[in-house]
Coordinates of C-alpha atoms and ligand atoms in Angstrom, one line a residue:
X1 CA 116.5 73.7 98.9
X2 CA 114.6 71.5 101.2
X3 CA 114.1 68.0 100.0
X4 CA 111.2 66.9 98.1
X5 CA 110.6 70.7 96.4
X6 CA 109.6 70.6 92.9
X7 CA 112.1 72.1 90.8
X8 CA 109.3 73.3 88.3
X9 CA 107.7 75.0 90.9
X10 CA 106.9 79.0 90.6
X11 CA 109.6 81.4 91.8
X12 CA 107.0 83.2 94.1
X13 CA 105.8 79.8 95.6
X14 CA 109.0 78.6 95.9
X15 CA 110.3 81.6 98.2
X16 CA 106.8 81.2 100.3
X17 CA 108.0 78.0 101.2
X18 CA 111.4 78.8 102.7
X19 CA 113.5 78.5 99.9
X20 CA 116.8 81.3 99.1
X21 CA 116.5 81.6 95.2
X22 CA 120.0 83.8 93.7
X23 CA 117.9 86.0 92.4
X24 CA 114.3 87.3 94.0
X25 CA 110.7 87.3 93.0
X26 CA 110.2 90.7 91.7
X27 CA 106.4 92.0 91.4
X28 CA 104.9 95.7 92.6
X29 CA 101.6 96.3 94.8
X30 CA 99.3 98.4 92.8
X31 CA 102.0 97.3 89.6
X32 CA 98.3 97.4 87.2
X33 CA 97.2 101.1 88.1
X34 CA 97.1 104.9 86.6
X35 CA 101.2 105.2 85.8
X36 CA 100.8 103.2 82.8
X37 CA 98.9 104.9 79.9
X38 CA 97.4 101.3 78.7
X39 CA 95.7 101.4 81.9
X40 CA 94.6 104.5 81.6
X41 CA 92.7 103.7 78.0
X42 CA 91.0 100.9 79.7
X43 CA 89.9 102.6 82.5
X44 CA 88.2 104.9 79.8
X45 CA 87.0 102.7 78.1
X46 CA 85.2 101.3 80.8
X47 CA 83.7 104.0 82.3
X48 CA 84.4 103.6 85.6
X49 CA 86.5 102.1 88.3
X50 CA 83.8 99.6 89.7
X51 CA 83.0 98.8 86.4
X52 CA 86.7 97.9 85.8
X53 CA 86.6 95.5 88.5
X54 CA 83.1 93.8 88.2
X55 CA 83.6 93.2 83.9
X56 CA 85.8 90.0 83.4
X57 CA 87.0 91.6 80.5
X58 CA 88.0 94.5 81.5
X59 CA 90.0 93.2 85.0
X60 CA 91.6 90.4 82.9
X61 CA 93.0 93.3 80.5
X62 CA 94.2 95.1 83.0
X63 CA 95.4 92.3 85.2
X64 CA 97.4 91.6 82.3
X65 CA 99.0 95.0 81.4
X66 CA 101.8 95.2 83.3
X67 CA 103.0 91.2 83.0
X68 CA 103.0 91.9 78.9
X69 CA 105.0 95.3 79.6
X70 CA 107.5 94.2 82.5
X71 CA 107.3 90.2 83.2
X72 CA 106.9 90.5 86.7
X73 CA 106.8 86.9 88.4
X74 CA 103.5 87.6 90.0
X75 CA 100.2 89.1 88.9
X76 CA 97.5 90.4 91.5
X77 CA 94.0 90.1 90.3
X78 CA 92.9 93.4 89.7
X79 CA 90.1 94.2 92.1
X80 CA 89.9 96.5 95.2
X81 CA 89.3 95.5 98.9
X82 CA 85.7 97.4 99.0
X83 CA 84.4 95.1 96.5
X84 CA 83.4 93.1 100.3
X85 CA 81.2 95.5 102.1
X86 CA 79.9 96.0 98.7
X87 CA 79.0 92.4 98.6
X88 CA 77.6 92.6 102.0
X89 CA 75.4 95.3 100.6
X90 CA 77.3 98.2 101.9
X91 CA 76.8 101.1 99.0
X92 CA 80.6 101.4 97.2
X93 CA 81.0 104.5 94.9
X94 CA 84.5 106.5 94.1
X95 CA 84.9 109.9 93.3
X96 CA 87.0 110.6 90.8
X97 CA 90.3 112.2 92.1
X98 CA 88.9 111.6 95.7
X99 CA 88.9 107.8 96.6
X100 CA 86.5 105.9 97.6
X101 CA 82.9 106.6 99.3
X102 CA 80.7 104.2 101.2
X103 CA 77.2 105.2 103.0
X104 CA 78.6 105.5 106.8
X105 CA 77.6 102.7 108.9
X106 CA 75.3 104.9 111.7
X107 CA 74.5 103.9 114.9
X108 CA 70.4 103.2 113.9
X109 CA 72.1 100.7 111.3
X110 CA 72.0 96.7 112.1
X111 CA 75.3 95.0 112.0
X112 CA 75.3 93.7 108.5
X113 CA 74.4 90.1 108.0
X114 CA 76.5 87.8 105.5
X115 CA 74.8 86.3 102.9
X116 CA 76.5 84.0 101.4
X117 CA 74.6 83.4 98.3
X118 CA 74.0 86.8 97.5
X119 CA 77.8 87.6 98.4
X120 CA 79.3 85.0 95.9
X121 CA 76.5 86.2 93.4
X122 CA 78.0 89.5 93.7
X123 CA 81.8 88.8 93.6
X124 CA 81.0 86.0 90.5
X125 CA 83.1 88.5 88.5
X126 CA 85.7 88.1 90.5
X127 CA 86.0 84.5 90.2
X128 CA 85.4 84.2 86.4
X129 CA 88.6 86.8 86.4
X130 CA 90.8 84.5 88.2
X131 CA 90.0 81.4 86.3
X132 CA 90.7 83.3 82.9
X133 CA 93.6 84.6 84.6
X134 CA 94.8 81.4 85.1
X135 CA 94.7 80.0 81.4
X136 CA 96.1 83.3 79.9
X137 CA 99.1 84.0 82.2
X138 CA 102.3 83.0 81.5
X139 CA 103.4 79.5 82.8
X140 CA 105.9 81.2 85.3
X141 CA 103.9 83.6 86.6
X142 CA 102.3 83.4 89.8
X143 CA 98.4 84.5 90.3
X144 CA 97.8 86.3 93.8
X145 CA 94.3 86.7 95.1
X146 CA 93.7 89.1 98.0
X147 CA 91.2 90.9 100.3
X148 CA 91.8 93.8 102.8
X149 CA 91.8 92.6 106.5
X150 CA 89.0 93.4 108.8
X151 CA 90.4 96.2 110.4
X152 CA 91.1 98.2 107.4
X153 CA 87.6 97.6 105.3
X154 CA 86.1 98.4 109.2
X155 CA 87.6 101.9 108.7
X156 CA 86.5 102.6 105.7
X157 CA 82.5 101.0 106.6
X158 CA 82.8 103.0 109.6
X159 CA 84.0 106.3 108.3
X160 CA 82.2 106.0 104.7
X161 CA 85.7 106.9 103.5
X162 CA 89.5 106.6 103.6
X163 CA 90.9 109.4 106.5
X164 CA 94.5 109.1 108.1
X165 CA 93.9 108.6 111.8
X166 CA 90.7 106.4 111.6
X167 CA 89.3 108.5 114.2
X168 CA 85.5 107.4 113.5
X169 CA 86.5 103.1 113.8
X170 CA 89.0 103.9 117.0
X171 CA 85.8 105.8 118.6
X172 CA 83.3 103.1 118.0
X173 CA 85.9 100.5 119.5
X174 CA 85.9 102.1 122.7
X175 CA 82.0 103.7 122.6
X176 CA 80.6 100.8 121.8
X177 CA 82.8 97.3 121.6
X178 CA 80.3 95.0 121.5
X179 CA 78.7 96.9 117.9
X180 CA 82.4 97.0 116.9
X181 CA 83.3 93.3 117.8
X182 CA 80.3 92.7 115.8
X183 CA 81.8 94.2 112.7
X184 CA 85.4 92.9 113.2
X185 CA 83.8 89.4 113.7
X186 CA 81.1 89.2 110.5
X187 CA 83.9 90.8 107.9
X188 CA 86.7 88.0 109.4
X189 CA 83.7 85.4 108.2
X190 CA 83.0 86.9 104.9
X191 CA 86.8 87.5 103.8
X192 CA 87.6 84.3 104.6
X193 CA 84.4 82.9 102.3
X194 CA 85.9 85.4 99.6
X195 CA 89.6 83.9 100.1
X196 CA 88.9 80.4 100.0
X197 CA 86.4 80.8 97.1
X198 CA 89.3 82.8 95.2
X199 CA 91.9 79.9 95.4
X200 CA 88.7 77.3 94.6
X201 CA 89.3 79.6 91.1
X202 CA 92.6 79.6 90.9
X203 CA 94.5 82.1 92.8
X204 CA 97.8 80.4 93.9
X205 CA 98.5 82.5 96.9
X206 CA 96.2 85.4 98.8
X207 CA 97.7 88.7 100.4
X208 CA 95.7 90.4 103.5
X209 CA 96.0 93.3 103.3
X210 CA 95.6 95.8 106.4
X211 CA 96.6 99.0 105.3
X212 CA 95.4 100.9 108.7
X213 CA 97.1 98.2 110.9
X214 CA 99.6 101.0 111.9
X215 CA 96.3 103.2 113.9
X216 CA 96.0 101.0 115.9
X217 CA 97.4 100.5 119.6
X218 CA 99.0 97.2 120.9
X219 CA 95.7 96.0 122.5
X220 CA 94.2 97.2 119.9
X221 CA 96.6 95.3 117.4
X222 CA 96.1 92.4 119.2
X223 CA 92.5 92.4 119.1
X224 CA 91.3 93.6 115.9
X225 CA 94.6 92.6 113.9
X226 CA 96.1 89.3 114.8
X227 CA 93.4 87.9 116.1
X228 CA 91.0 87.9 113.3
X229 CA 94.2 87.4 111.0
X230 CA 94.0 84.0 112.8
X231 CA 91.2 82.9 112.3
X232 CA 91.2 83.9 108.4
X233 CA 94.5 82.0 108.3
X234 CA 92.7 79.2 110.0
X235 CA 90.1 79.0 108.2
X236 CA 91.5 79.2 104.7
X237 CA 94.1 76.7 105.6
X238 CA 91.2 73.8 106.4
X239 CA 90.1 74.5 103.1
X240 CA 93.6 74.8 101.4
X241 CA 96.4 73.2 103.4
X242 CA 99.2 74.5 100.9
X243 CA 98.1 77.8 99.5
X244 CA 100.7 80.6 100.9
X245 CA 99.3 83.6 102.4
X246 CA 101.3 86.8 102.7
X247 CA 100.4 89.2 105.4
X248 CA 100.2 93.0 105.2
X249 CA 99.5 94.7 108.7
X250 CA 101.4 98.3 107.2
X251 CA 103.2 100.3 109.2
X252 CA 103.4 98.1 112.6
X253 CA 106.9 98.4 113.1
X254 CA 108.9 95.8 115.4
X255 CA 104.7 94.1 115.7
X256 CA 105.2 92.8 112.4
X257 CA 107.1 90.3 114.9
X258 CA 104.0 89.3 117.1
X259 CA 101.8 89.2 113.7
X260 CA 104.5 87.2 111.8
X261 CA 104.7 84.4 115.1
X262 CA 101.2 84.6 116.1
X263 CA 99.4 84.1 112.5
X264 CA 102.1 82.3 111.1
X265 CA 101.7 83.2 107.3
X266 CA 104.2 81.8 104.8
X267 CA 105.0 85.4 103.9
X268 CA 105.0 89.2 105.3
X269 CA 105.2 92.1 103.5
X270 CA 107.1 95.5 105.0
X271 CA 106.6 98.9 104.5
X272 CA 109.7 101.3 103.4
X273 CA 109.6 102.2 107.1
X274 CA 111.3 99.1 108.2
X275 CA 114.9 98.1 108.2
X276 CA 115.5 95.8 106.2
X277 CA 118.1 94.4 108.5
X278 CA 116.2 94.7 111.6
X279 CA 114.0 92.3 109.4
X280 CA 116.2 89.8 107.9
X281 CA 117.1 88.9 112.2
X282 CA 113.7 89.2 113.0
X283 CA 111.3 88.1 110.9
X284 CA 113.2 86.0 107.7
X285 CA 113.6 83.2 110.5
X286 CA 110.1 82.8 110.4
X287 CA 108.6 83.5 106.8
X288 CA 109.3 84.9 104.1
X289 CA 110.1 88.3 103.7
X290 CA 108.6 91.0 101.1
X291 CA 109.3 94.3 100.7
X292 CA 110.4 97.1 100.8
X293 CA 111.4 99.7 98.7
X294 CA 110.2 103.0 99.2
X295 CA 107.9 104.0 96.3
X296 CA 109.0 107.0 95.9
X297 CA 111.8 106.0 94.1
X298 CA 109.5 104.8 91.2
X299 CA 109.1 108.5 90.6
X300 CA 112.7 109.4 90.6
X301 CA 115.0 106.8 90.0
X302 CA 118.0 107.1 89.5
X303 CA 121.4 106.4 91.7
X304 CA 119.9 107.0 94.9
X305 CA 117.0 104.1 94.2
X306 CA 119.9 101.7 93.0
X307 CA 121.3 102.5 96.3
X308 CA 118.2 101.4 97.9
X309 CA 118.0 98.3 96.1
X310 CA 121.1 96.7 97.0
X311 CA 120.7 98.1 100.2
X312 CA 117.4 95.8 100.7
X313 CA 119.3 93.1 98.1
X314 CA 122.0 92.7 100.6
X315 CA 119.9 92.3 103.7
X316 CA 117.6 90.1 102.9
X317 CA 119.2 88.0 99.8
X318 CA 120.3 85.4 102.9
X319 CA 116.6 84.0 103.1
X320 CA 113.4 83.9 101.2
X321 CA 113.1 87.3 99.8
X322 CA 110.2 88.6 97.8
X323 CA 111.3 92.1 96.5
X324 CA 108.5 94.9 96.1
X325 CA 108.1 98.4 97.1
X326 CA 106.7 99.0 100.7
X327 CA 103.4 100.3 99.5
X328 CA 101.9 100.4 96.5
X329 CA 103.2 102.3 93.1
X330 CA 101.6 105.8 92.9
X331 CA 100.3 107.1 89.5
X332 CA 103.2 109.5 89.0
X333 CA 105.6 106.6 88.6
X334 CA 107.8 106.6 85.9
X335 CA 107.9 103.4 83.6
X336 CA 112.0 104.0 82.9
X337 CA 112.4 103.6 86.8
X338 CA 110.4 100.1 86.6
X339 CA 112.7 98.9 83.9
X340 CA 115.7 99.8 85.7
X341 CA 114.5 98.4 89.2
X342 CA 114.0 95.1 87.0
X343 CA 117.6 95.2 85.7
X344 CA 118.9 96.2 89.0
X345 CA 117.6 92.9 90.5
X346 CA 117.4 90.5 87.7
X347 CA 120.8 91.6 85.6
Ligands
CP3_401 O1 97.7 96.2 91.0 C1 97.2 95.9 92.2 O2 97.9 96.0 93.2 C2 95.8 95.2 92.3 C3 94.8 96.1 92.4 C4 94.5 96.8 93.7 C5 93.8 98.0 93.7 N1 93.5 98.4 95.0 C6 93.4 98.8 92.5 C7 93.0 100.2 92.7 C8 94.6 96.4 95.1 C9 95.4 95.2 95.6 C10 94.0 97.4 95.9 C11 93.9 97.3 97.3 C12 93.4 98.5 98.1 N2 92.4 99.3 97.8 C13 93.9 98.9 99.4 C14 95.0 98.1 100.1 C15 96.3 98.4 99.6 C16 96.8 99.8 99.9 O3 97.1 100.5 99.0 O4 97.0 100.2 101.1 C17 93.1 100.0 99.8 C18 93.3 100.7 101.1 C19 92.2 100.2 98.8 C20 91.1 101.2 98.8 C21 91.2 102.2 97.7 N3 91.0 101.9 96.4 C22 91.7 103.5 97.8 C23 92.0 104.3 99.0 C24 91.7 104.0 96.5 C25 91.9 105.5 96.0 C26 93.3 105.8 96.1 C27 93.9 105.9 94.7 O5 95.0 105.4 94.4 O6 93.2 106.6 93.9 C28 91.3 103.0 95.6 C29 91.2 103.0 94.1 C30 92.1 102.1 93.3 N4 92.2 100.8 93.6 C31 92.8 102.4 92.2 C32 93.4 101.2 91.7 C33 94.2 101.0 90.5 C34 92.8 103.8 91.4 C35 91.4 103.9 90.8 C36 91.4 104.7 89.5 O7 91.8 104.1 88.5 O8 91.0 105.8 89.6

């Protein structure tokens, strides 16, 4: 333990500042979400998904569900990254089954101006969420704000909707970098308004998440990745010097490297694409390391995800180690495979 740590410090917190704990941090992305039926009600009860995420009430419930049914050591504020460009007065709408649907930023559009009056008027919800959050947690659980990352809310303002090879964002880098740049630049701003305002209301450490991170080519990566990463990281660190931040460029492979060195977040989270091993040299030296379970053992279990978890267990239990799947849970989960991923680790 380095000298000076607070013994009565949170498990999650601890292992974002460099410490080895016997036994890891444990929480899921997406761990509040359609495999549990509790959520389910609520979500039908509330009539809608945006109206899940913009009624205190409702986001605090949910927040809530899956601490009360599992004890994870962190919660994640239930939200979703397009709640941004809606508060930059992008339209935000999902369809059910489909995902979400924005109006498609056109070339006869302006580059969107941030307001910030109007944008912390509209995420106000949000806030109020965290800070109830905060009193009704449990006194060892960890609170995690997040946004998505420039690059990934891009795609989906670009596109108008989530597509696998980002074709529409990729095409307007290169048509038209300047317009782009624009984009990349004005989001960076606002997210890093939205994360420092989240941790003014109690979130203890934000995740950035940049689910598209993998579309993109090393110039690319560098650019409209790291770079803007930086200056998020920068910025939120002037206003909170010891708030950990937990990176999530998905699917870069050995660039999680570069992203891990150049932003220098406390923690980086790995998709079930990358070794574990490969990881523990590379990356643990530098932060901490989550990850990375592939999800689709939540839907099978059994012997071959025990395998898996020792597997990542024995890899990475020499330095900070933050176990969670490599994405996030998918609705078809079962709950018996949570349990038993929680015994696995815990004992
Ligand atoms: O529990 C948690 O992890 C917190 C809540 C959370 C949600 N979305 C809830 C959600 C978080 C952190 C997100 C982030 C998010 N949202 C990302 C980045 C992480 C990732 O998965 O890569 C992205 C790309 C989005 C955008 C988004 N929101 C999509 C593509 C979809 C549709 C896909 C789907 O699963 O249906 C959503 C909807 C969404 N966000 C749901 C949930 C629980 C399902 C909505 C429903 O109840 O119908």
């Amino acid at each position: 333990m380095k000298s000076g740590m607070k013994t009565e410090e949170k498990l999650l917190i601890r292992t974002l500042k460099g410490e080895t704990t016997p036994v890891p941090p444990v929480w899921l992305m997406r761990q509040a979400g359609r495999y549990l039926p509790e959520y389910r009600a609520t979500r039908e009860t509330a009539g809608g998904f945006l109206n899940l995420c913009y009624s205190p009430d409702f986001a605090v419930e949910v927040t809530l569900q899956p601490i009360r049914r599992f004890g994870f050591d962190a919660s994640i504020l239930f939200s979703d990254i397009l709640v941004v460009p809606h508060a930059m007065g992008r339209d935000v709408w999902f369809e059910t089954g489909e995902g979400p649907r924005l109006n498609p930023w056109t070339d006869d559009q302006p580059v969107p101006v941030l307001d910030l009056e109007s944008f912390h008027a509209h995420l106000a919800p949000v806030y109020e969420t965290i800070g109830r959050l905060r009193e009704e947690l449990p006194k060892e659980t960890s609170l995690i704000g997040f946004s998505g990352a420039p690059w990934t809310l891009a795609t989906y303002v670009i596109a108008g909707r989530g597509k696998d090879d980002q074709a529409a964002a990729r095409k307007l880098m290169f048509s038209n970098p300047a317009r782009f740049k624009a984009l990349i630049d004005v989001l960076a701003d606002a997210i890093s308004h939205y994360l420092i305002r989240q941790i003014d209301s109690g979130a203890e450490v934000v995740q950035i998440f940049d689910s598209w991170a993998g579309a993109l080519a090393p110039n690319a990566f560098d650019a409209y990745c790291i770079e803007p990463t930086v200056r998020i990281v920068n910025a939120v660190r002037a206003a909170h010097p010891d708030t950990p931040i937990i990176g999530f460029p998905r699917a870069v492979g050995s660039e999680y490297v570069d992203f891990t060195k150049a932003t220098g977040v406390d923690g980086i989270s790995i998709d079930q694409t990358a070794s574990p091993d490969w990881a523990a040299k590379a990356i643990q030296p530098h932060c901490a390391v989550q990850g990375n379970l592939e999800p689709m053992h939540m839907v099978t279990g059994g012997d071959a995800m025990l395998a898996d978890i020792d597997r990542i267990r024995a890899a990475l239990s020499g330095g900070p180690h933050i176990f969670n799947l490599g994405h996030g849970i998918t609705p078809d989960a079962n709950i018996d495979n949570v349990h038993a991923l929680l015994k696995r680790i815990r004992g």
